[in-house]
Amino acid sequence: MEEQSKKKQRKKRLVIGVAAVLLLSGYLYWQDNDLMQTEYTCNSPDVPAEFDGYRIVQVSDLHNKWCGKDQKRLIEAIREEQPDIIVLTGDIMDGNHPKVEPAARFCELAVKIAPVYFVPGNHEAMVKTEYRRALYDRMHACGVIFMIDRSVELTREEAAITLTGLESIRKADYFALKQISDAQTDFVVLLEHNPTDAKAFLQSDADLTLTGHTHGGQFRLPLIGGLYAPDQGILPEYDGGAFYDAGHMLIINRGVGNSGFPFRVGNRPEIVTVTLHRMEGGETT
């Protein structure tokens, strides 16, 4: 009788253990794959009236991830946002496990929704030349606009804003920050992958800066935030979300994919939509 009771207890513990593993697996899968669509509004008196309501969708740190067959879930999420432009802020390829198809296919579908602008990240820099060239050839062929240390003017009716892309803020000449100062328009959007030098962005002449790289700290805890970010270490100050200073707005996208750690906790992947809004008087918020 006692032996039978022990067998029942062992069976019960086994069932509980299996259920716990299944629940944990389901939670981690949900955390890694359920896309969040995060909305921000950039209010500024420097936004031209013609650009009031202009929508920018930002995708960062794809890291070779497939979001459904043929990137269906990611593409549908972007299309729902009805963007005027789409910006990619680096690491769409993963340097540790380079694959061309996930990022290339995503770009080929994204350009059918809106113009796509791209700045590279550290993983594009570290990948072997053959993979980078193959990806970039596909991106150029489908019409992705590369924003490597250059500025362009985006026009709407008779008005314009400046879009600047910077390969790395650690470049000694601070090329893009000078480009921003020389911009011919009142409102400037800066694209860069790494937000580590956040104060430089917030003190530049860029009204809005869009970055990625941090993966949201990978593991996020309530009231604490991200636990670790590349180049910032443990408990990073700039892990994800929006930051403001003296009329400047910095957004750190938590990214779509993973690199290094295979899963996220409290930190679902996200795409970001920023709507520009002309605010009469005051500072950027």
XYZ file of C-alpha atoms in Angstrom:
285
model
C 0.000 0.000 0.000
C 2.816 2.368 0.921
C 4.646 1.524 -2.314
C 1.492 2.282 -4.327
C 1.172 5.647 -2.591
C 4.799 6.506 -3.453
C 4.159 5.640 -7.095
C 1.157 7.967 -7.151
C 3.261 10.741 -5.625
C 6.014 10.239 -8.207
C 3.451 10.261 -11.009
C 1.898 13.437 -9.624
C 5.288 15.155 -9.430
C 6.065 14.056 -12.989
C 2.767 15.472 -14.281
C 3.375 18.762 -12.444
C 6.934 18.932 -13.785
C 5.843 18.320 -17.379
C 3.052 20.897 -17.039
C 5.524 23.442 -15.644
C 7.942 22.852 -18.521
C 5.131 23.225 -21.070
C 3.882 26.432 -19.436
C 7.387 27.898 -19.305
C 8.036 26.932 -22.934
C 4.758 28.534 -23.990
C 5.551 31.704 -22.053
C 9.035 32.019 -23.577
C 7.654 31.370 -27.066
C 5.041 34.096 -26.529
C 7.665 36.504 -25.216
C 9.888 35.903 -28.258
C 7.267 35.954 -30.963
C 4.287 38.138 -30.039
C 5.054 41.475 -31.692
C 4.238 44.674 -29.834
C 3.357 47.794 -31.804
C 4.557 50.731 -29.717
C 3.227 54.190 -30.578
C 4.941 57.518 -29.859
C 4.079 61.074 -30.831
C 6.853 63.570 -31.461
C 5.399 67.003 -30.754
C 7.498 69.904 -31.999
C 7.008 73.444 -33.220
C 9.602 72.640 -35.913
C 7.413 70.034 -37.605
C 6.084 71.670 -40.788
C 2.309 71.881 -40.968
C 2.419 69.664 -44.055
C 4.100 66.919 -41.995
C 1.570 66.983 -39.164
C 0.457 63.341 -38.842
C 3.474 61.983 -40.738
C 4.098 58.383 -39.628
C 7.498 56.710 -39.332
C 7.682 52.965 -38.631
C 10.980 51.769 -37.168
C 12.215 48.172 -37.272
C 15.483 47.264 -35.549
C 17.603 44.224 -34.705
C 15.820 41.626 -36.808
C 18.827 39.280 -36.423
C 17.691 36.842 -39.125
C 14.357 36.226 -37.401
C 11.443 34.859 -39.369
C 8.160 36.375 -38.182
C 5.831 33.851 -39.675
C 6.092 32.350 -43.124
C 7.624 34.839 -45.565
C 7.754 37.453 -42.736
C 3.960 37.621 -42.859
C 3.340 38.724 -39.255
C 5.951 41.475 -39.360
C 4.818 42.797 -42.729
C 1.156 42.782 -41.700
C 1.986 44.622 -38.467
C 3.817 47.320 -40.434
C 1.057 47.632 -43.011
C -1.503 48.181 -40.239
C 0.466 51.250 -39.121
C 0.084 52.909 -42.548
C 3.583 54.414 -42.522
C 4.814 57.219 -44.733
C 8.327 55.785 -44.439
C 9.937 52.721 -42.851
C 13.359 53.000 -41.197
C 15.652 50.098 -40.342
C 18.174 50.877 -37.607
C 20.662 48.060 -38.010
C 21.406 44.433 -37.160
C 18.843 43.060 -39.556
C 21.404 40.299 -40.178
C 23.074 38.345 -37.363
C 26.869 38.287 -37.484
C 27.150 35.110 -35.435
C 24.856 33.070 -37.662
C 24.728 34.965 -40.980
C 21.788 34.283 -43.254
C 20.745 36.492 -46.133
C 17.180 35.397 -46.826
C 15.269 36.556 -43.692
C 16.448 40.179 -43.925
C 16.457 40.322 -47.727
C 12.933 38.934 -48.032
C 11.676 41.304 -45.375
C 13.110 44.277 -47.288
C 11.633 43.092 -50.582
C 8.173 43.054 -49.007
C 8.551 46.194 -46.887
C 9.371 48.447 -49.881
C 5.928 47.614 -51.283
C 4.371 49.369 -48.276
C 6.468 52.563 -48.086
C 9.988 53.862 -48.869
C 12.574 52.061 -46.721
C 15.694 53.739 -45.278
C 18.517 51.733 -43.698
C 21.503 52.315 -41.414
C 23.750 49.343 -40.562
C 24.505 48.021 -37.099
C 27.481 46.311 -35.547
C 26.383 42.911 -36.847
C 26.411 44.105 -40.449
C 29.964 45.307 -39.782
C 31.147 42.018 -38.262
C 29.659 39.609 -40.793
C 31.834 38.157 -43.551
C 32.001 40.328 -46.653
C 30.347 37.705 -48.859
C 27.185 37.653 -46.737
C 27.031 41.425 -46.337
C 27.494 41.937 -50.070
C 24.802 39.391 -50.913
C 22.338 41.071 -48.540
C 23.169 44.591 -49.672
C 22.835 43.597 -53.328
C 19.305 42.324 -52.661
C 18.462 45.462 -50.680
C 19.760 47.790 -53.403
C 17.904 45.794 -56.062
C 14.533 46.182 -54.337
C 14.993 49.899 -53.671
C 16.095 50.197 -50.024
C 17.772 53.589 -49.497
C 21.082 53.346 -47.639
C 21.694 56.113 -45.119
C 25.374 55.603 -44.308
C 26.767 58.989 -43.254
C 24.419 60.965 -45.471
C 21.360 63.172 -45.316
C 18.305 63.449 -47.540
C 15.367 65.812 -47.558
C 11.914 64.273 -47.337
C 9.327 66.431 -49.046
C 5.591 66.741 -48.655
C 3.784 69.300 -50.754
C 6.023 72.391 -50.496
C 7.640 71.482 -47.152
C 10.629 69.322 -46.172
C 12.302 67.685 -43.193
C 15.812 66.197 -43.029
C 16.581 62.518 -42.526
C 20.192 61.741 -41.577
C 21.828 58.352 -41.152
C 24.990 57.732 -39.172
C 27.003 54.540 -39.367
C 28.472 54.981 -35.889
C 28.481 57.806 -33.349
C 31.972 56.646 -32.370
C 33.414 57.971 -35.637
C 35.914 60.666 -34.667
C 34.559 63.307 -37.034
C 30.924 63.019 -35.817
C 29.927 63.288 -39.452
C 26.182 63.110 -39.028
C 26.066 65.533 -36.127
C 27.746 68.094 -38.363
C 25.318 67.208 -41.132
C 22.469 67.912 -38.747
C 23.895 71.320 -37.902
C 24.138 72.064 -41.620
C 20.605 70.855 -42.386
C 18.501 73.170 -44.517
C 15.257 72.286 -42.753
C 13.989 73.063 -39.265
C 13.129 69.479 -38.291
C 15.750 66.708 -38.354
C 15.385 62.946 -37.815
C 18.588 61.019 -37.050
C 18.985 57.263 -37.586
C 21.747 55.397 -35.740
C 22.036 51.869 -34.413
C 23.791 52.274 -31.063
C 22.302 54.566 -28.371
C 25.223 54.231 -25.940
C 26.193 57.871 -26.506
C 22.623 58.951 -25.835
C 23.638 62.309 -24.369
C 25.391 63.236 -27.623
C 22.148 62.623 -29.491
C 20.040 64.497 -26.971
C 22.411 67.463 -27.118
C 22.703 67.470 -30.923
C 20.538 69.441 -33.314
C 18.454 66.346 -34.097
C 14.839 66.787 -33.037
C 14.180 63.037 -33.130
C 16.758 60.210 -32.933
C 15.839 56.578 -33.625
C 18.157 53.792 -32.417
C 18.156 50.113 -31.396
C 20.971 47.739 -30.316
C 19.961 47.194 -26.661
C 17.293 44.499 -27.206
C 15.465 46.195 -24.355
C 17.941 44.799 -21.859
C 16.872 41.254 -22.929
C 15.376 40.477 -19.505
C 13.129 43.214 -18.106
C 11.861 43.410 -14.536
C 9.040 45.644 -13.233
C 10.311 48.924 -11.723
C 13.881 47.989 -12.683
C 13.904 47.724 -16.471
C 16.479 45.910 -18.570
C 19.139 43.810 -16.888
C 21.906 43.957 -19.493
C 22.615 45.786 -22.738
C 25.616 45.627 -25.096
C 28.167 48.414 -24.448
C 26.303 49.501 -21.303
C 26.545 46.390 -19.151
C 24.336 45.559 -16.173
C 21.263 47.719 -15.443
C 21.729 49.983 -18.468
C 20.478 53.553 -18.246
C 19.342 53.597 -21.865
C 17.689 50.215 -22.361
C 14.548 50.988 -24.330
C 11.716 53.471 -24.739
C 11.703 57.252 -25.157
C 14.029 59.818 -23.573
C 13.785 63.614 -23.678
C 16.131 66.521 -23.057
C 15.934 70.195 -23.980
C 13.517 69.732 -26.841
C 15.105 66.551 -28.228
C 13.570 63.071 -28.335
C 15.507 59.786 -28.397
C 13.734 56.473 -29.022
C 15.458 53.152 -28.345
C 13.700 50.316 -30.131
C 13.792 46.985 -28.247
C 14.128 45.084 -31.501
C 12.504 42.093 -33.139
C 15.110 39.337 -32.875
C 17.695 38.024 -30.433
C 21.445 37.600 -30.510
C 23.468 35.779 -27.884
C 20.551 35.008 -25.563
C 17.972 32.776 -27.272
C 14.912 34.189 -25.478
C 13.434 37.258 -23.759
C 11.655 37.759 -20.452
C 9.224 40.623 -19.814
C 10.373 42.072 -23.101
C 8.354 41.147 -26.170
C 9.750 42.135 -29.582
C 8.466 45.426 -30.907
C 8.098 47.660 -33.892
C 7.847 51.382 -33.221
C 5.629 53.956 -34.880
C 6.359 57.655 -34.402
C 3.770 60.194 -35.499
C 5.031 63.728 -36.049
C 2.810 66.459 -34.684
C 3.186 70.176 -35.140
C 2.917 71.831 -31.759
C 2.614 75.595 -31.705
C 5.278 76.944 -29.310
C 7.100 74.968 -26.632
C 9.705 72.216 -27.047
C 9.782 68.745 -28.572
C 7.939 66.183 -26.419
